[in-house]
Coordinates of C-alpha atoms in Angstrom, one line a residue:
M26 CA 0.0 0.0 0.0
L27 CA 2.9 2.4 0.8
T28 CA 4.5 1.8 -2.6
L29 CA 1.1 2.5 -4.3
C30 CA 0.6 5.7 -2.4
L31 CA 4.1 6.9 -3.3
L32 CA 3.4 6.1 -6.9
L33 CA 0.2 7.9 -7.0
Q34 CA 1.8 11.1 -5.8
A35 CA 3.8 11.2 -9.0
I36 CA 1.8 9.2 -11.6
P37 CA -2.0 8.9 -11.5
A38 CA -3.3 5.3 -11.4
D39 CA -5.1 5.8 -14.7
R40 CA -1.7 5.9 -16.5
T41 CA -0.4 2.7 -15.1
A42 CA -0.8 -1.1 -15.5
D43 CA -0.3 -4.0 -13.1
W44 CA 3.2 -4.5 -14.5
S45 CA 4.0 -7.1 -11.8
R46 CA 2.1 -9.5 -14.1
A47 CA 4.5 -9.1 -17.0
G48 CA 6.6 -12.1 -17.9
V49 CA 6.2 -15.9 -18.0
P50 CA 3.6 -17.4 -15.6
E51 CA 4.5 -20.5 -13.6
V52 CA 6.1 -23.1 -16.0
P53 CA 5.3 -26.8 -15.6
V54 CA 8.1 -28.6 -13.9
R55 CA 10.6 -30.0 -16.5
S56 CA 13.0 -32.7 -15.3
R57 CA 13.5 -35.0 -18.2
V58 CA 16.6 -34.0 -20.2
V59 CA 17.0 -35.6 -23.6
E60 CA 20.3 -35.2 -25.3
V61 CA 19.9 -34.6 -29.0
R62 CA 21.6 -37.1 -31.3
G63 CA 21.2 -36.9 -35.0
D64 CA 18.9 -34.5 -36.7
P65 CA 17.8 -31.8 -34.2
Q66 CA 14.5 -31.2 -36.0
E67 CA 13.6 -34.8 -35.8
A68 CA 14.3 -34.8 -32.1
I69 CA 12.1 -31.7 -31.6
D70 CA 9.3 -33.3 -33.6
A71 CA 9.5 -36.5 -31.5
A72 CA 9.8 -34.7 -28.1
Q73 CA 7.3 -35.3 -25.3
P74 CA 5.5 -32.4 -23.5
D75 CA 7.9 -30.7 -21.0
D76 CA 11.1 -32.3 -22.3
I77 CA 14.3 -30.4 -22.1
L78 CA 16.3 -31.0 -25.3
L79 CA 20.0 -30.6 -24.8
L80 CA 21.6 -29.6 -28.1
P81 CA 25.3 -30.4 -27.9
A82 CA 28.1 -28.0 -29.0
G83 CA 28.2 -27.6 -32.8
M84 CA 26.7 -25.7 -35.8
Y85 CA 23.1 -26.4 -36.8
D86 CA 20.7 -25.2 -39.4
G87 CA 17.5 -23.2 -38.5
L88 CA 14.8 -25.0 -36.4
R89 CA 11.1 -24.8 -35.8
L90 CA 10.1 -25.5 -32.2
K91 CA 6.8 -26.8 -30.9
S92 CA 4.8 -26.2 -27.7
R93 CA 5.9 -27.3 -24.2
I94 CA 9.6 -28.0 -24.8
T95 CA 12.8 -26.3 -23.8
L96 CA 15.7 -26.2 -26.3
R97 CA 18.9 -25.8 -24.3
G98 CA 22.4 -25.5 -25.7
E99 CA 25.8 -25.8 -24.1
G100 CA 26.5 -22.1 -24.2
P101 CA 26.1 -19.1 -26.6
S102 CA 29.7 -19.7 -28.0
K103 CA 29.4 -23.4 -28.3
T104 CA 25.9 -24.3 -29.6
I105 CA 25.4 -22.2 -32.7
I106 CA 22.3 -22.1 -35.0
K107 CA 23.0 -20.7 -38.5
G108 CA 19.4 -20.0 -39.5
T109 CA 16.1 -18.7 -38.1
L110 CA 14.8 -20.3 -34.9
T111 CA 11.0 -20.2 -35.2
I112 CA 8.5 -20.4 -32.3
G113 CA 4.8 -20.3 -33.3
L114 CA 2.9 -20.4 -36.5
G115 CA 3.9 -17.1 -38.0
G116 CA 1.3 -14.9 -36.5
A117 CA -2.1 -15.0 -34.8
D118 CA -5.4 -15.6 -36.6
W119 CA -6.6 -12.0 -35.9
W120 CA -4.5 -10.7 -38.8
Y121 CA -6.2 -12.9 -41.4
P122 CA -9.3 -11.7 -43.4
H123 CA -12.7 -13.3 -42.6
R124 CA -11.5 -14.6 -39.2
L125 CA -13.8 -14.3 -36.2
R126 CA -14.5 -10.8 -35.0
V127 CA -16.8 -10.1 -32.1
D128 CA -18.2 -6.7 -31.1
V129 CA -17.1 -6.0 -27.5
Q130 CA -17.8 -3.2 -24.9
G131 CA -16.2 -2.7 -21.6
K132 CA -14.3 -0.5 -19.2
R133 CA -10.7 -0.1 -18.3
G134 CA -9.8 -2.3 -15.4
V135 CA -13.1 -4.4 -15.5
E136 CA -12.6 -8.0 -16.5
S137 CA -16.2 -8.7 -17.5
L138 CA -16.9 -7.6 -21.1
R139 CA -20.1 -7.6 -23.0
V140 CA -19.9 -9.3 -26.4
S141 CA -22.2 -9.6 -29.4
D142 CA -21.8 -13.4 -29.7
S143 CA -19.9 -15.7 -27.3
S144 CA -20.8 -19.0 -29.0
K145 CA -17.3 -19.5 -30.6
L146 CA -15.3 -18.1 -27.6
K147 CA -13.8 -20.5 -25.2
P148 CA -12.0 -20.2 -21.9
G149 CA -8.2 -20.3 -22.4
M150 CA -8.4 -18.5 -25.8
V151 CA -5.8 -15.7 -26.3
V152 CA -7.5 -12.8 -27.8
Q153 CA -6.8 -9.3 -29.1
L154 CA -8.9 -6.3 -27.9
A155 CA -8.9 -3.4 -30.4
R156 CA -10.2 0.1 -30.1
D157 CA -9.3 2.3 -33.0
L158 CA -5.5 2.0 -33.2
Q159 CA -5.1 0.7 -29.7
R160 CA -4.4 -3.0 -29.1
Q161 CA -4.1 -5.4 -26.1
V162 CA -3.6 -9.1 -25.9
T163 CA -5.3 -10.9 -23.1
Q164 CA -6.9 -14.3 -22.3
I165 CA -10.5 -15.5 -21.8
V166 CA -11.2 -16.9 -18.4
S167 CA -14.9 -17.7 -18.6
T168 CA -17.9 -17.1 -20.8
T169 CA -21.7 -16.6 -20.6
E170 CA -24.1 -16.0 -23.4
T171 CA -23.6 -12.3 -23.4
H172 CA -20.3 -11.7 -21.6
V173 CA -16.7 -12.9 -21.4
T174 CA -14.3 -12.5 -18.5
V175 CA -10.7 -11.8 -19.5
S176 CA -7.4 -11.5 -17.6
P177 CA -5.5 -9.2 -17.6
A178 CA -8.4 -6.7 -17.7
P179 CA -8.5 -4.0 -20.4
L180 CA -6.0 -1.2 -20.1
F181 CA -8.3 1.1 -21.9
D182 CA -12.1 1.7 -22.3
L183 CA -13.8 -0.4 -25.1
P184 CA -16.7 1.8 -26.4
E185 CA -19.1 0.8 -29.1
G186 CA -17.2 -0.2 -32.2
S187 CA -14.5 -2.0 -30.4
A188 CA -13.5 -5.6 -31.4
L189 CA -12.4 -8.9 -29.8
R190 CA -10.5 -11.3 -32.1
P191 CA -9.2 -14.7 -31.0
G192 CA -5.6 -15.5 -31.8
G193 CA -6.1 -19.2 -32.8
R194 CA -3.6 -21.8 -31.9
M195 CA -0.6 -20.4 -30.0
A196 CA 2.8 -21.8 -29.2
E197 CA 2.8 -22.4 -25.4
Y198 CA 5.6 -22.6 -22.8
V199 CA 8.5 -22.8 -25.3
G200 CA 11.9 -22.1 -23.9
V201 CA 15.2 -21.3 -25.7
E202 CA 18.3 -21.2 -23.5
D203 CA 22.1 -21.1 -23.6
L204 CA 22.9 -21.0 -27.3
G205 CA 23.8 -18.7 -30.1
I206 CA 22.1 -17.5 -33.4
E207 CA 24.6 -16.3 -36.0
G208 CA 24.1 -14.7 -39.4
A209 CA 20.6 -16.1 -39.9
G210 CA 19.4 -13.7 -42.5
R211 CA 16.5 -11.3 -41.9
I212 CA 15.3 -12.7 -38.5
G213 CA 17.3 -14.6 -35.9
I214 CA 14.5 -15.7 -33.5
W215 CA 10.9 -15.4 -34.8
M216 CA 8.4 -15.8 -32.0
A217 CA 5.0 -15.2 -33.5
G218 CA 1.8 -16.3 -31.8
A219 CA 3.1 -17.2 -28.3
Y220 CA 2.0 -17.7 -24.8
G221 CA 4.4 -18.0 -21.8
C222 CA 7.5 -18.5 -24.0
W223 CA 11.0 -17.3 -23.2
V224 CA 14.4 -16.7 -24.6
K225 CA 17.2 -16.7 -22.0
N226 CA 21.0 -16.4 -22.3
V227 CA 21.0 -16.4 -26.0
H228 CA 23.4 -14.4 -28.2
V229 CA 22.0 -13.3 -31.5
R230 CA 24.5 -11.7 -33.9
N231 CA 24.9 -10.3 -37.4
I232 CA 21.2 -10.3 -38.5
D233 CA 19.9 -8.3 -41.4
Y234 CA 16.6 -7.1 -39.9
A235 CA 15.2 -8.2 -36.5
H236 CA 17.5 -10.2 -34.2
I237 CA 14.6 -11.3 -32.0
Q238 CA 11.0 -10.6 -33.2
M239 CA 8.3 -11.3 -30.7
S240 CA 4.8 -10.6 -32.0
D241 CA 1.2 -11.6 -31.1
A242 CA 2.5 -12.7 -27.7
L243 CA 1.2 -12.8 -24.1
F244 CA 3.3 -13.3 -20.9
C245 CA 6.6 -14.0 -22.7
E246 CA 10.2 -13.0 -21.8
I247 CA 13.5 -12.1 -23.2
R248 CA 16.2 -12.0 -20.6
Q249 CA 20.0 -12.1 -20.1
C250 CA 20.6 -12.1 -23.9
Y251 CA 23.2 -10.4 -26.0
V252 CA 21.8 -8.9 -29.2
G253 CA 23.8 -6.9 -31.7
S254 CA 25.9 -6.2 -34.8
R255 CA 23.5 -5.5 -37.6
T256 CA 24.3 -6.3 -41.1
G257 CA 21.4 -4.3 -42.7
D258 CA 20.8 -0.5 -42.6
T259 CA 17.6 -0.7 -40.6
G260 CA 15.8 -3.1 -38.3
A261 CA 15.8 -3.9 -34.6
G262 CA 17.8 -5.8 -32.1
I263 CA 14.5 -6.7 -30.4
Q264 CA 11.1 -6.0 -32.0
L265 CA 8.0 -6.3 -29.9
A266 CA 4.8 -6.1 -31.8
T267 CA 1.1 -6.5 -30.8
S268 CA 2.1 -8.1 -27.6
S269 CA 1.1 -7.6 -23.9
F270 CA 2.4 -8.2 -20.5
C271 CA 5.8 -9.4 -21.8
R272 CA 9.1 -8.7 -20.0
I273 CA 12.3 -7.7 -21.7
E274 CA 14.8 -7.6 -18.9
D275 CA 18.6 -7.6 -18.2
N276 CA 19.8 -7.8 -21.8
V277 CA 22.7 -6.2 -23.7
I278 CA 21.6 -4.6 -27.0
V279 CA 24.5 -3.3 -29.1
D280 CA 24.6 -1.4 -32.4
T281 CA 20.8 -1.7 -32.8
Q282 CA 17.6 -0.8 -31.0
L283 CA 14.4 -2.0 -29.3
E284 CA 11.3 -1.3 -31.2
V285 CA 7.8 -1.5 -29.7
H286 CA 4.8 -1.6 -32.0
A287 CA 1.1 -1.7 -31.1
S288 CA 1.9 -3.3 -27.7
S289 CA 0.6 -2.6 -24.2
G290 CA 1.3 -3.5 -20.6
N291 CA 4.9 -4.7 -21.2
V292 CA 8.0 -4.1 -19.1
V293 CA 11.3 -3.2 -20.6
A294 CA 13.8 -3.1 -17.7
Y295 CA 17.4 -3.0 -16.7
N296 CA 18.8 -3.4 -20.2
L297 CA 22.0 -1.9 -21.5
F298 CA 21.7 -0.2 -24.9
R299 CA 24.8 0.8 -26.8
D300 CA 24.3 3.6 -29.4
F301 CA 24.3 3.0 -33.2
E302 CA 23.9 5.1 -36.2
I303 CA 20.9 5.1 -38.5
Y304 CA 20.2 7.5 -41.3
G305 CA 23.3 9.5 -40.3
V306 CA 22.2 10.2 -36.7
L307 CA 22.3 8.4 -33.4
G308 CA 19.5 5.8 -33.3
P309 CA 16.9 6.1 -30.6
A310 CA 18.0 2.9 -28.7
I311 CA 14.5 2.6 -27.2
S312 CA 11.8 3.4 -29.7
S313 CA 8.2 3.3 -28.5
N314 CA 5.1 3.7 -30.7
A315 CA 6.7 3.2 -34.0
R316 CA 3.4 1.7 -35.2
P317 CA -0.2 2.2 -34.2
Q318 CA -0.7 2.9 -30.6
S319 CA 1.4 1.3 -28.0
G320 CA 0.6 2.3 -24.5
F321 CA 0.8 1.5 -20.8
N322 CA 4.3 0.1 -21.2
L323 CA 6.9 0.6 -18.5
Y324 CA 10.5 1.4 -19.2
E325 CA 12.5 1.1 -16.0
G326 CA 16.2 1.1 -15.0
N327 CA 17.6 1.0 -18.5
V328 CA 20.9 2.5 -19.6
A329 CA 20.6 4.1 -23.0
P330 CA 21.6 7.1 -25.1
K331 CA 17.9 8.2 -25.5
F332 CA 14.3 7.3 -25.3
Q333 CA 12.1 8.1 -28.3
A334 CA 8.3 7.8 -28.8
D335 CA 7.5 8.1 -32.5
G336 CA 4.2 9.4 -33.7
H337 CA 4.1 8.5 -37.4
Y338 CA 1.1 6.3 -37.2
G339 CA -1.1 7.9 -34.6
G340 CA 1.4 8.0 -31.7
G341 CA 0.9 6.3 -28.3
A342 CA -0.3 7.0 -24.9
H343 CA 0.3 6.4 -21.2
D344 CA 3.8 5.0 -21.4
T345 CA 6.0 5.4 -18.3
V346 CA 9.8 6.1 -18.3
F347 CA 11.0 5.5 -14.7
R348 CA 14.4 5.5 -13.1
N349 CA 16.5 5.1 -16.3
R350 CA 19.9 6.6 -17.1
L351 CA 19.4 8.3 -20.5
H352 CA 22.8 9.8 -21.0
G353 CA 22.5 11.4 -24.4
T354 CA 26.1 10.6 -25.4
S355 CA 27.8 8.4 -27.9
L356 CA 30.8 6.1 -27.6
D357 CA 31.7 6.8 -31.2
T358 CA 31.3 10.5 -31.5
P359 CA 31.7 13.6 -29.2
K360 CA 28.2 14.7 -30.1
S361 CA 25.4 14.9 -27.6
W362 CA 21.8 14.0 -28.2
I363 CA 18.2 14.5 -27.0
C364 CA 17.7 12.3 -24.0
V365 CA 13.9 12.1 -24.1
N366 CA 12.2 12.8 -27.5
L367 CA 8.4 12.6 -27.4
S368 CA 7.3 13.0 -31.0
K369 CA 4.1 14.4 -32.5
S370 CA 0.9 12.8 -31.3
T371 CA 2.5 11.2 -28.2
R372 CA 0.1 11.6 -25.3
N373 CA 0.1 11.1 -21.5
A374 CA 3.6 10.0 -21.1
S375 CA 5.1 9.9 -17.6
I376 CA 8.8 10.8 -17.4
V377 CA 9.7 10.3 -13.7
G378 CA 12.8 9.8 -11.6
N379 CA 15.3 9.5 -14.4
V380 CA 18.9 10.6 -14.7
L381 CA 19.3 12.6 -17.9
G382 CA 22.5 13.7 -19.7
A383 CA 26.1 13.2 -18.6
P384 CA 28.6 15.5 -17.0
G385 CA 31.3 17.2 -19.0
H386 CA 29.5 17.4 -22.4
P387 CA 28.9 20.7 -24.4
W388 CA 25.2 20.8 -24.1
L389 CA 23.2 23.2 -26.3
Y390 CA 20.1 24.3 -24.4
D391 CA 18.7 26.7 -27.0
E392 CA 15.1 25.6 -27.8
G393 CA 15.6 26.8 -31.4
K394 CA 18.6 24.6 -31.9
G395 CA 17.3 21.6 -30.1
N396 CA 16.9 21.0 -26.4
L397 CA 19.1 18.0 -25.6
I398 CA 17.3 17.0 -22.4
Y399 CA 13.7 17.0 -23.6
S400 CA 12.0 17.4 -27.0
F401 CA 8.2 17.5 -27.6
G402 CA 6.7 17.0 -31.0
D403 CA 3.8 19.2 -30.4
P404 CA 2.2 21.3 -27.6
D405 CA -0.2 18.6 -26.5
A406 CA 2.7 16.1 -26.2
R407 CA 4.2 18.4 -23.5
A408 CA 0.9 19.5 -22.0
T409 CA -0.2 15.9 -21.3
A410 CA 3.2 14.6 -20.1
I411 CA 4.1 14.3 -16.5
V412 CA 7.8 15.3 -16.1
K413 CA 8.8 15.0 -12.5
G414 CA 11.8 14.1 -10.3
N415 CA 14.4 13.9 -13.2
F416 CA 17.9 14.8 -12.4
N417 CA 19.7 16.4 -15.3
W418 CA 23.3 17.3 -15.8
K419 CA 22.6 20.7 -17.2
D420 CA 21.4 21.9 -13.8
A421 CA 23.2 19.1 -11.9
K422 CA 20.0 18.7 -9.9
V423 CA 16.3 18.1 -10.2
P424 CA 14.8 21.5 -11.3
E425 CA 12.5 23.1 -8.8
A426 CA 9.6 22.7 -11.3
E427 CA 10.1 19.0 -11.3
A428 CA 10.2 18.4 -7.6
V429 CA 8.3 15.3 -6.4
D430 CA 7.7 13.4 -3.3
P431 CA 9.7 10.2 -2.6
L432 CA 9.5 7.5 -5.3
P433 CA 9.2 3.7 -5.0
P434 CA 12.2 1.7 -5.9
S435 CA 10.4 -0.1 -8.7
L436 CA 7.0 0.0 -10.4
Y437 CA 6.9 -3.8 -11.1
L438 CA 9.3 -5.4 -8.5
K439 CA 8.3 -5.8 -4.9
S440 CA 12.0 -5.9 -3.8
K441 CA 15.5 -6.3 -5.0
P442 CA 15.5 -9.3 -7.4
A443 CA 17.7 -12.3 -6.7
W444 CA 19.5 -12.0 -10.0
W445 CA 20.7 -8.5 -9.2
G446 CA 23.6 -9.5 -7.0
A447 CA 25.4 -7.1 -4.6
A448 CA 25.0 -4.0 -6.8
A449 CA 23.0 -1.0 -5.4
W450 CA 19.3 -1.2 -6.1
P451 CA 17.6 0.9 -7.4
P452 CA 20.5 2.0 -9.4
F453 CA 19.2 5.4 -10.7
G454 CA 17.1 8.2 -9.6
P455 CA 17.3 11.6 -7.8
D456 CA 17.1 9.9 -4.4
V457 CA 20.1 7.5 -4.8
A458 CA 23.9 7.9 -5.2
F459 CA 23.6 7.1 -8.9
E460 CA 27.0 8.4 -10.2
K461 CA 28.9 5.2 -9.9
N462 CA 26.0 2.7 -10.0
K463 CA 25.7 0.1 -12.7
I464 CA 23.1 -2.4 -13.7
P465 CA 24.2 -6.1 -14.0
A466 CA 24.1 -5.9 -17.8
E467 CA 26.9 -3.3 -17.7
T468 CA 29.2 -5.6 -15.7
R469 CA 28.9 -8.8 -17.7

């Protein structure tokens, strides 16, 4: 209750989600380890539910995984896949024409939704809720003739004209651990149509477009991975699309960026982003809302050159940027960059408790030449934003106009996580000695 009260002093509850739910639910116990001998794809096809397939050191072609198995290598530098690793069927049914669409109405935070026809809706179905450009992925818990109960509850109101679309068959509880993906072409790991799946301690390198693409997903995770070294001119290290309540945590992302498209309720936390150049300028590192509206996502504790919310396709709303170190500097050039860039049509962003900029850089703080701490694409982007408690290196303090009451350590963790080790937590914010603090991803 204390943490919630502290939060509400800075960020109203109608801008937040229950981010503690993000990530993989409890996974069935897996104790049977099967060492792969011969063709790995044949071993995958023959695996029993909840098998752990141990893939020995070596070089392998691309693979397609099925539900309820874990593929585990002997380490990212030993077990290498030269080809795309596919999880799921290539996308949810809601993208296909003439698939089931049900009219739906409901309120933010209320799990019971009125539907026009529940006859083809079943408990356990993963579904997409859509209002205009906003999207959320959730799951049906129960049905009656006129209503469905979903969990997580809607993050936004669903007025008349909103839609519910089932996702069809999803890949469930697929794990990929302790291996490398190298030079696989356009996509390294393609997770499309997934529930409760994860990628852990995987190195993905030298990919043309998306190193890890996770789309149409619910309750999935990417953690402790190394992603980087693009071979193409554009693309993403991690691309999160039309997904909800997923967790991207404790990763190192080098020479590329994170892109979030039409996704809601996700947590992007404690990742290290190294800058890269795209179109002749420093890439955004964290790019939210690059497609129709993302919202209610949490960006916490990351180290990155900059955060950018694009507005090319209708913008986004209600994202929270909390306790990050957004330094605005480059390892490859002496230039400095905008730390927080909220582009046109971004609405209701919360920028709270961050450390912005870096000492010893020749900042230009003339609004006409580009403000290198904040930039707002239009007046409403600034008017609807909460900007509080951010330490910046121009003033070497929190400006008086941004003063805020004490902040909670985290907006999704109840306490210091076990994987954090002995490092100080929380690492960043106006209320901690942040100058020498590092997140675990910086020390690996």
